Amino acid sequence: MSSDAASPTEIEAPSAERWHAKRLEDIYETLETSEAGLDPDEARARLERHGPNEIEAEAGTSPLRILLEQYSSALIWILIVAAVVMAAVGHTIDAGVIAGIVVFITLFGFAQDYRAEQSIQSLQEMATTYALVRRAGEKREIDARNVVPGDVIFVGAGDAIPADARLLEESNLSVDEAALTGESVGVSKEVGTVDEDTALADRENMLFKDTVVQRGSGAAVVVETGPESEIGQIATALEEAEERDTPFETEMDRLGKIIAGVVIFAVGIIAFAELIVGDTPPLQVFLTAVGIAVSAVPEGLPAVVTLSLALGARRMADQNALVRRLPIVEGLGSVDVICTDKTGTLTEEEMTVQRIHANREVYEVTGTGYDTDGEFLTDGDPVDEERVAEVLRCGMCCNNVDVGTREQDDTEAGTEGTGEGGDKKRTYLGDPTEIALFVAAQKAGLDHGELTEAYPRLGEVEFTSGRKRMTTVHETPDSDVVAYMKGAPETILERCDRELVTGEIVELTDERRGEIENANETFAEDALRVMGFAYRPDVPESQVENPDEDLERDMVFLGLQGMLDPPRPEVPGALAGCLDAGIDVVMITGDNAVTARAVGEEVGLRSTRVVTGPELEEMSDEELRDVVEDVDIFARTSPDHKTRILQMLQAKGHTVAMTGDGVNDAPAVKNADVGVAMGIRGTDVTEQASDIVLLDDNFATIRDAVKGGRRIFDNVRKFVNYLLSGNGGEVTMIFTGSMLGFGLVITPIQILFINVVTDGIPALSMGVDPPAEDIMERDPRPPDEGVITERIVTSIVGIAIFMTVCLLPLFTLNFYGELIPGYDVLGAVAGWSPDYDPSRELAQTMVFTGFVVMQIVRIQAVRFRYGLGLFTNRWLVIGILVSITLQLLVIYTPTGQFLFDVEPLALVHWAQIAVAAVVFALLMAIFVKVQDRYFDRY
């Protein structure tokens, strides 16, 4: 870069730089700074140019706007218009009921959406409040928002790093980058240069904004601030993330527009036929139009859909899946790819010692996580713990884990056991690797308290990333002094000249060194994280109180311990269930390829082809498109990689569920068709960006959520079919009656009662229908297949026609009975009383009641193909009984008769309705068989 380009006013955007791959001299030149830091005046000038070191968030959505957005659905506006029309013609009861439904739907939606996405604001809240910088050669504490590129910063244990920076110096520096990379193990930092294509998680010479220093200290030069930092770019990606409607939301809106079109068309035909061609009074035409509008609108549908989704979401919450957006529940049913994290989702997120090499033998260690129950096996047979006691004692003594208690819901560290009263849990506080060594020693019966008392620590040579080892000095029960060392196997081995074999110290020959190195390689090939252990029984007196590296020689090799974050025991079965259901599972992890492949093989991924982050960066979009469906494991990935994988899968036509926990995952989670956040270890940012939060961080819960989503979708499809077929019958009846000159065959308030009450209650009960037996044996439904399929359309049309065919004769018989030839003979055979007087009110009552009775037939016609009998859902039986009871109260009570303009029915009327219902049932049975021949079952 030329000197002109390097001027402070024209520094390239940090995101375009590969700061980790540059020499420090080049960074100083590019940023026009030095080890002494910036001059205060220059820092102020840069702050003016670059802006504050913070992530700017868009203004939040106001409550008023959220409320107004509830009225964007065409279906809501149809209901509003219907209520206004009812009020205009004096039907205030009808208008009041519809208006009440509108208010309920909008308030419920408002309550859900009020917890709108606050991802940017959450990122902003993560900002540090101060930073220690060097300016003009002097250290000073400043507001972290005033840090600028070129500042030299200082960090220590517990500090949140104020900006992205290149490391200048460090002392035993380890940083927790879980919020950015998703990996729980701290990252040791080193000064130096790394390759340009090094993955984000492997950039050991970089510090990143809002990550936290675990131990040690360091100094670094700031290279990126605010929106140009890694976390700032994530915020930008979240801001630009497209708000995606679920297919169900889109279809409900489309359905409202279709219904509006049907109303306009039907009313237009009636108006033309009766006003222009015929001579029907305008008021009658108007009332008929109102009847068409009310019958076409499924007033109960929004309430039933909302409540059914809410009930489904509650069931899912009981299974540890918290739904943040109700409509997404049905979207789970079409998921055909699940992109999941490894750590904590597929695995326990508890490092566990699984294999030990000691006494020239290999021992398997049973038990997982932080459970202290376990055995030591050779060829499957238990062995005496004494054979591994020395290497385990070394691992517990040379260890800085603390044991304490925390509140039961605190999940920041490993826990084991419950304290008195169940309020507290025993917990291990420290590095996950050291916790694994600590727990392994407890499996051999070593007690931390007793060991600390018997082997008090006298001194320590601390671990650093450069030394790759740690040594502690202890007094033994015999008042001797011993040194224990642990660290990288190659580092430990090169400092040993002897080894301990069955209690005896023997020479460490070159042959044995080779065997130990081979054992280390074997452990590593099985994705085990390996540590070596040694001790020195003859500690010089000069090294007791102030030990140094001179102590770490002439050591006695004790053995190796290999550890792994094991898969959750329920994951293989859950993953197999997903594959059986036609759902591919893809692991996307920041861990290395060897570990990722080993975990993938153990949990049963379809294939174990691995693509790493650097390999992904070298692929063009076309190359990635060709292989993305064949790769089940992506390792060493960055936030951009995760989003790119997601978008490529979506471009290939897949419906993708994406899991995430760290801040780095938030853009991918938000852009996914179904975003899934981890409730235990997840950040607030990712939870706000998600649709569903897993309360137990368990992959098996995703499988259960998919099953729950499919069940809910089946139930939604059933009651949509049920309600719309009823509406179709009402529209067809009114339209046909009007075209035949019968006028209104059923009144608007009667239609409203059917739609909201006598149909709505059973429909709501269908929302808790049990799942079909084969629900997880089907392939996911295609993403472009909505709730309403061709089969459902034919079902709605068929039911509407058959109901009209069966109910129109009831109206004709009871309104025009005296004009029908043979009517008197029919009356005599039926035993009608001489004073039986057909009338419009009676005829409308017959149609009204016929609709209610035929609901039982309609319900089973809709549910039959799911293999469900009437009595498989007791709430549905109760719902049907309640709706029939309410219908009887309407017909046989004075209040009901007054409000709904009905007449009480005699036995002969019920006989007519029964005959019509039987005919309808026979027609539906034949129709369902015909549908099975031409359409898929589901």
PDB file of N, CA, C and O in Angstrom, residues 809-818 820 823-824 826-828 830-846 903-913:
ATOM      1  N   PRO A 809     -83.117 -29.616  -0.314  1.00  0.00           N
ATOM      2  CA  PRO A 809     -84.444 -30.237  -0.267  1.00  0.00           C
ATOM      3  C   PRO A 809     -85.155 -30.013   1.062  1.00  0.00           C
ATOM      4  O   PRO A 809     -86.383 -29.912   1.097  1.00  0.00           O
ATOM      5  N   LEU A 810     -84.386 -29.951   2.174  1.00  0.00           N
ATOM      6  CA  LEU A 810     -85.024 -29.692   3.471  1.00  0.00           C
ATOM      7  C   LEU A 810     -85.687 -28.314   3.474  1.00  0.00           C
ATOM      8  O   LEU A 810     -86.796 -28.134   3.985  1.00  0.00           O
ATOM      9  N   PHE A 811     -84.960 -27.333   2.918  1.00  0.00           N
ATOM     10  CA  PHE A 811     -85.550 -26.001   2.850  1.00  0.00           C
ATOM     11  C   PHE A 811     -86.781 -25.997   1.945  1.00  0.00           C
ATOM     12  O   PHE A 811     -87.839 -25.464   2.300  1.00  0.00           O
ATOM     13  N   THR A 812     -86.652 -26.602   0.788  1.00  0.00           N
ATOM     14  CA  THR A 812     -87.766 -26.620  -0.182  1.00  0.00           C
ATOM     15  C   THR A 812     -88.977 -27.325   0.396  1.00  0.00           C
ATOM     16  O   THR A 812     -90.119 -26.844   0.297  1.00  0.00           O
ATOM     17  N   LEU A 813     -88.734 -28.467   1.054  1.00  0.00           N
ATOM     18  CA  LEU A 813     -89.826 -29.270   1.596  1.00  0.00           C
ATOM     19  C   LEU A 813     -90.593 -28.520   2.663  1.00  0.00           C
ATOM     20  O   LEU A 813     -91.825 -28.628   2.761  1.00  0.00           O
ATOM     21  N   ASN A 814     -89.881 -27.743   3.465  1.00  0.00           N
ATOM     22  CA  ASN A 814     -90.535 -27.068   4.584  1.00  0.00           C
ATOM     23  C   ASN A 814     -90.992 -25.648   4.253  1.00  0.00           C
ATOM     24  O   ASN A 814     -91.731 -25.049   5.036  1.00  0.00           O
ATOM     25  N   PHE A 815     -90.559 -25.098   3.135  1.00  0.00           N
ATOM     26  CA  PHE A 815     -91.020 -23.759   2.764  1.00  0.00           C
ATOM     27  C   PHE A 815     -92.045 -23.791   1.633  1.00  0.00           C
ATOM     28  O   PHE A 815     -93.005 -23.040   1.624  1.00  0.00           O
ATOM     29  N   TYR A 816     -91.791 -24.704   0.693  1.00  0.00           N
ATOM     30  CA  TYR A 816     -92.700 -24.816  -0.448  1.00  0.00           C
ATOM     31  C   TYR A 816     -93.447 -26.147  -0.432  1.00  0.00           C
ATOM     32  O   TYR A 816     -93.869 -26.645  -1.464  1.00  0.00           O
ATOM     33  N   GLY A 817     -93.596 -26.726   0.746  1.00  0.00           N
ATOM     34  CA  GLY A 817     -94.177 -28.063   0.841  1.00  0.00           C
ATOM     35  C   GLY A 817     -95.519 -28.216   0.168  1.00  0.00           C
ATOM     36  O   GLY A 817     -95.768 -29.191  -0.557  1.00  0.00           O
ATOM     37  N   GLU A 818     -96.435 -27.273   0.368  1.00  0.00           N
ATOM     38  CA  GLU A 818     -97.784 -27.392  -0.173  1.00  0.00           C
ATOM     39  C   GLU A 818     -97.799 -27.333  -1.695  1.00  0.00           C
ATOM     40  O   GLU A 818     -98.753 -27.755  -2.337  1.00  0.00           O
ATOM     41  N   ILE A 820     -95.511 -28.818  -3.544  1.00  0.00           N
ATOM     42  CA  ILE A 820     -94.840 -29.995  -4.079  1.00  0.00           C
ATOM     43  C   ILE A 820     -95.872 -31.094  -4.333  1.00  0.00           C
ATOM     44  O   ILE A 820     -96.649 -31.435  -3.424  1.00  0.00           O
ATOM     45  N   TYR A 823     -97.297 -33.908  -1.717  1.00  0.00           N
ATOM     46  CA  TYR A 823     -96.940 -33.427  -0.394  1.00  0.00           C
ATOM     47  C   TYR A 823     -97.918 -33.952   0.661  1.00  0.00           C
ATOM     48  O   TYR A 823     -97.507 -34.348   1.759  1.00  0.00           O
ATOM     49  N   ASP A 824     -99.224 -33.956   0.357  1.00  0.00           N
ATOM     50  CA  ASP A 824    -100.223 -34.420   1.314  1.00  0.00           C
ATOM     51  C   ASP A 824    -100.022 -35.900   1.632  1.00  0.00           C
ATOM     52  O   ASP A 824    -100.157 -36.333   2.782  1.00  0.00           O
ATOM     53  N   LEU A 826     -97.206 -37.548   1.385  1.00  0.00           N
ATOM     54  CA  LEU A 826     -95.997 -37.642   2.194  1.00  0.00           C
ATOM     55  C   LEU A 826     -96.291 -37.286   3.635  1.00  0.00           C
ATOM     56  O   LEU A 826     -95.816 -37.938   4.571  1.00  0.00           O
ATOM     57  N   GLY A 827     -97.129 -36.254   3.836  1.00  0.00           N
ATOM     58  CA  GLY A 827     -97.488 -35.845   5.196  1.00  0.00           C
ATOM     59  C   GLY A 827     -98.259 -36.913   5.928  1.00  0.00           C
ATOM     60  O   GLY A 827     -98.050 -37.144   7.118  1.00  0.00           O
ATOM     61  N   ALA A 828     -99.177 -37.587   5.203  1.00  0.00           N
ATOM     62  CA  ALA A 828     -99.974 -38.634   5.834  1.00  0.00           C
ATOM     63  C   ALA A 828     -99.102 -39.810   6.246  1.00  0.00           C
ATOM     64  O   ALA A 828     -99.238 -40.387   7.326  1.00  0.00           O
ATOM     65  N   ALA A 830     -95.928 -39.735   6.835  1.00  0.00           N
ATOM     66  CA  ALA A 830     -95.008 -39.313   7.900  1.00  0.00           C
ATOM     67  C   ALA A 830     -95.712 -39.025   9.214  1.00  0.00           C
ATOM     68  O   ALA A 830     -95.076 -38.875  10.250  1.00  0.00           O
ATOM     69  N   GLY A 831     -97.069 -38.909   9.150  1.00  0.00           N
ATOM     70  CA  GLY A 831     -97.813 -38.653  10.375  1.00  0.00           C
ATOM     71  C   GLY A 831     -97.767 -37.211  10.805  1.00  0.00           C
ATOM     72  O   GLY A 831     -97.845 -36.911  11.991  1.00  0.00           O
ATOM     73  N   TRP A 832     -97.593 -36.275   9.824  1.00  0.00           N
ATOM     74  CA  TRP A 832     -97.561 -34.867  10.193  1.00  0.00           C
ATOM     75  C   TRP A 832     -98.922 -34.441  10.725  1.00  0.00           C
ATOM     76  O   TRP A 832     -99.971 -34.863  10.235  1.00  0.00           O
ATOM     77  N   SER A 833     -98.949 -33.582  11.657  1.00  0.00           N
ATOM     78  CA  SER A 833    -100.210 -33.094  12.228  1.00  0.00           C
ATOM     79  C   SER A 833    -100.908 -32.203  11.216  1.00  0.00           C
ATOM     80  O   SER A 833    -100.268 -31.563  10.388  1.00  0.00           O
ATOM     81  N   PRO A 834    -102.251 -32.127  11.300  1.00  0.00           N
ATOM     82  CA  PRO A 834    -103.009 -31.314  10.320  1.00  0.00           C
ATOM     83  C   PRO A 834    -102.628 -29.843  10.364  1.00  0.00           C
ATOM     84  O   PRO A 834    -102.738 -29.128   9.372  1.00  0.00           O
ATOM     85  N   ASP A 835    -102.189 -29.364  11.538  1.00  0.00           N
ATOM     86  CA  ASP A 835    -101.862 -27.935  11.640  1.00  0.00           C
ATOM     87  C   ASP A 835    -100.395 -27.650  11.314  1.00  0.00           C
ATOM     88  O   ASP A 835     -99.888 -26.560  11.584  1.00  0.00           O
ATOM     89  N   TYR A 836     -99.663 -28.645  10.757  1.00  0.00           N
ATOM     90  CA  TYR A 836     -98.266 -28.434  10.381  1.00  0.00           C
ATOM     91  C   TYR A 836     -98.201 -27.394   9.278  1.00  0.00           C
ATOM     92  O   TYR A 836     -98.827 -27.521   8.223  1.00  0.00           O
ATOM     93  N   ASP A 837     -97.484 -26.286   9.540  1.00  0.00           N
ATOM     94  CA  ASP A 837     -97.473 -25.150   8.617  1.00  0.00           C
ATOM     95  C   ASP A 837     -96.036 -24.809   8.220  1.00  0.00           C
ATOM     96  O   ASP A 837     -95.300 -24.213   8.994  1.00  0.00           O
ATOM     97  N   PRO A 838     -95.623 -25.234   7.030  1.00  0.00           N
ATOM     98  CA  PRO A 838     -94.272 -24.857   6.572  1.00  0.00           C
ATOM     99  C   PRO A 838     -94.145 -23.341   6.486  1.00  0.00           C
ATOM    100  O   PRO A 838     -95.106 -22.645   6.153  1.00  0.00           O
ATOM    101  N   SER A 839     -92.953 -22.827   6.781  1.00  0.00           N
ATOM    102  CA  SER A 839     -92.704 -21.386   6.700  1.00  0.00           C
ATOM    103  C   SER A 839     -91.229 -21.156   6.450  1.00  0.00           C
ATOM    104  O   SER A 839     -90.396 -22.061   6.609  1.00  0.00           O
ATOM    105  N   ARG A 840     -90.871 -19.914   6.070  1.00  0.00           N
ATOM    106  CA  ARG A 840     -89.461 -19.599   5.849  1.00  0.00           C
ATOM    107  C   ARG A 840     -88.668 -19.767   7.125  1.00  0.00           C
ATOM    108  O   ARG A 840     -87.543 -20.292   7.119  1.00  0.00           O
ATOM    109  N   GLU A 841     -89.196 -19.322   8.248  1.00  0.00           N
ATOM    110  CA  GLU A 841     -88.463 -19.419   9.508  1.00  0.00           C
ATOM    111  C   GLU A 841     -88.178 -20.876   9.865  1.00  0.00           C
ATOM    112  O   GLU A 841     -87.089 -21.231  10.296  1.00  0.00           O
ATOM    113  N   LEU A 842     -89.188 -21.739   9.663  1.00  0.00           N
ATOM    114  CA  LEU A 842     -88.991 -23.146   9.935  1.00  0.00           C
ATOM    115  C   LEU A 842     -87.983 -23.746   8.958  1.00  0.00           C
ATOM    116  O   LEU A 842     -87.106 -24.525   9.339  1.00  0.00           O
ATOM    117  N   ALA A 843     -88.106 -23.385   7.682  1.00  0.00           N
ATOM    118  CA  ALA A 843     -87.185 -23.915   6.672  1.00  0.00           C
ATOM    119  C   ALA A 843     -85.749 -23.495   6.970  1.00  0.00           C
ATOM    120  O   ALA A 843     -84.810 -24.289   6.833  1.00  0.00           O
ATOM    121  N   GLN A 844     -85.559 -22.242   7.395  1.00  0.00           N
ATOM    122  CA  GLN A 844     -84.214 -21.788   7.756  1.00  0.00           C
ATOM    123  C   GLN A 844     -83.691 -22.532   8.983  1.00  0.00           C
ATOM    124  O   GLN A 844     -82.498 -22.857   9.062  1.00  0.00           O
ATOM    125  N   THR A 845     -84.601 -22.842   9.928  1.00  0.00           N
ATOM    126  CA  THR A 845     -84.196 -23.611  11.105  1.00  0.00           C
ATOM    127  C   THR A 845     -83.722 -25.002  10.712  1.00  0.00           C
ATOM    128  O   THR A 845     -82.747 -25.530  11.261  1.00  0.00           O
ATOM    129  N   MET A 846     -84.422 -25.616   9.751  1.00  0.00           N
ATOM    130  CA  MET A 846     -84.037 -26.945   9.287  1.00  0.00           C
ATOM    131  C   MET A 846     -82.630 -26.920   8.657  1.00  0.00           C
ATOM    132  O   MET A 846     -81.793 -27.782   8.917  1.00  0.00           O
ATOM    133  N   GLU A 903     -87.499 -21.761  14.925  1.00  0.00           N
ATOM    134  CA  GLU A 903     -88.668 -22.421  15.475  1.00  0.00           C
ATOM    135  C   GLU A 903     -88.258 -23.768  16.044  1.00  0.00           C
ATOM    136  O   GLU A 903     -87.340 -24.404  15.517  1.00  0.00           O
ATOM    137  N   PRO A 904     -88.970 -24.237  17.091  1.00  0.00           N
ATOM    138  CA  PRO A 904     -88.642 -25.562  17.630  1.00  0.00           C
ATOM    139  C   PRO A 904     -88.982 -26.649  16.614  1.00  0.00           C
ATOM    140  O   PRO A 904     -89.950 -26.534  15.868  1.00  0.00           O
ATOM    141  N   LEU A 905     -88.163 -27.668  16.602  1.00  0.00           N
ATOM    142  CA  LEU A 905     -88.349 -28.755  15.649  1.00  0.00           C
ATOM    143  C   LEU A 905     -89.060 -29.930  16.319  1.00  0.00           C
ATOM    144  O   LEU A 905     -88.756 -30.281  17.468  1.00  0.00           O
ATOM    145  N   ALA A 906     -89.961 -30.530  15.556  1.00  0.00           N
ATOM    146  CA  ALA A 906     -90.650 -31.730  16.016  1.00  0.00           C
ATOM    147  C   ALA A 906     -89.858 -32.963  15.592  1.00  0.00           C
ATOM    148  O   ALA A 906     -88.872 -32.874  14.857  1.00  0.00           O
ATOM    149  N   LEU A 907     -90.347 -34.128  16.043  1.00  0.00           N
ATOM    150  CA  LEU A 907     -89.659 -35.365  15.727  1.00  0.00           C
ATOM    151  C   LEU A 907     -89.575 -35.585  14.224  1.00  0.00           C
ATOM    152  O   LEU A 907     -88.558 -36.073  13.713  1.00  0.00           O
ATOM    153  N   VAL A 908     -90.636 -35.207  13.508  1.00  0.00           N
ATOM    154  CA  VAL A 908     -90.647 -35.405  12.068  1.00  0.00           C
ATOM    155  C   VAL A 908     -89.553 -34.582  11.385  1.00  0.00           C
ATOM    156  O   VAL A 908     -88.955 -35.013  10.410  1.00  0.00           O
ATOM    157  N   HIS A 909     -89.253 -33.423  11.958  1.00  0.00           N
ATOM    158  CA  HIS A 909     -88.184 -32.601  11.386  1.00  0.00           C
ATOM    159  C   HIS A 909     -86.825 -33.260  11.593  1.00  0.00           C
ATOM    160  O   HIS A 909     -85.974 -33.261  10.696  1.00  0.00           O
ATOM    161  N   TRP A 910     -86.648 -33.836  12.786  1.00  0.00           N
ATOM    162  CA  TRP A 910     -85.388 -34.523  13.063  1.00  0.00           C
ATOM    163  C   TRP A 910     -85.231 -35.740  12.148  1.00  0.00           C
ATOM    164  O   TRP A 910     -84.122 -36.088  11.748  1.00  0.00           O
ATOM    165  N   ALA A 911     -86.354 -36.379  11.833  1.00  0.00           N
ATOM    166  CA  ALA A 911     -86.297 -37.523  10.918  1.00  0.00           C
ATOM    167  C   ALA A 911     -85.817 -37.072   9.536  1.00  0.00           C
ATOM    168  O   ALA A 911     -84.993 -37.747   8.894  1.00  0.00           O
ATOM    169  N   GLN A 912     -86.317 -35.930   9.078  1.00  0.00           N
ATOM    170  CA  GLN A 912     -85.870 -35.406   7.790  1.00  0.00           C
ATOM    171  C   GLN A 912     -84.360 -35.103   7.811  1.00  0.00           C
ATOM    172  O   GLN A 912     -83.624 -35.435   6.874  1.00  0.00           O
ATOM    173  N   ILE A 913     -83.900 -34.487   8.906  1.00  0.00           N
ATOM    174  CA  ILE A 913     -82.481 -34.145   9.031  1.00  0.00           C
ATOM    175  C   ILE A 913     -81.625 -35.412   9.072  1.00  0.00           C
ATOM    176  O   ILE A 913     -80.546 -35.476   8.470  1.00  0.00           O
TER     177      ILE A 913
END
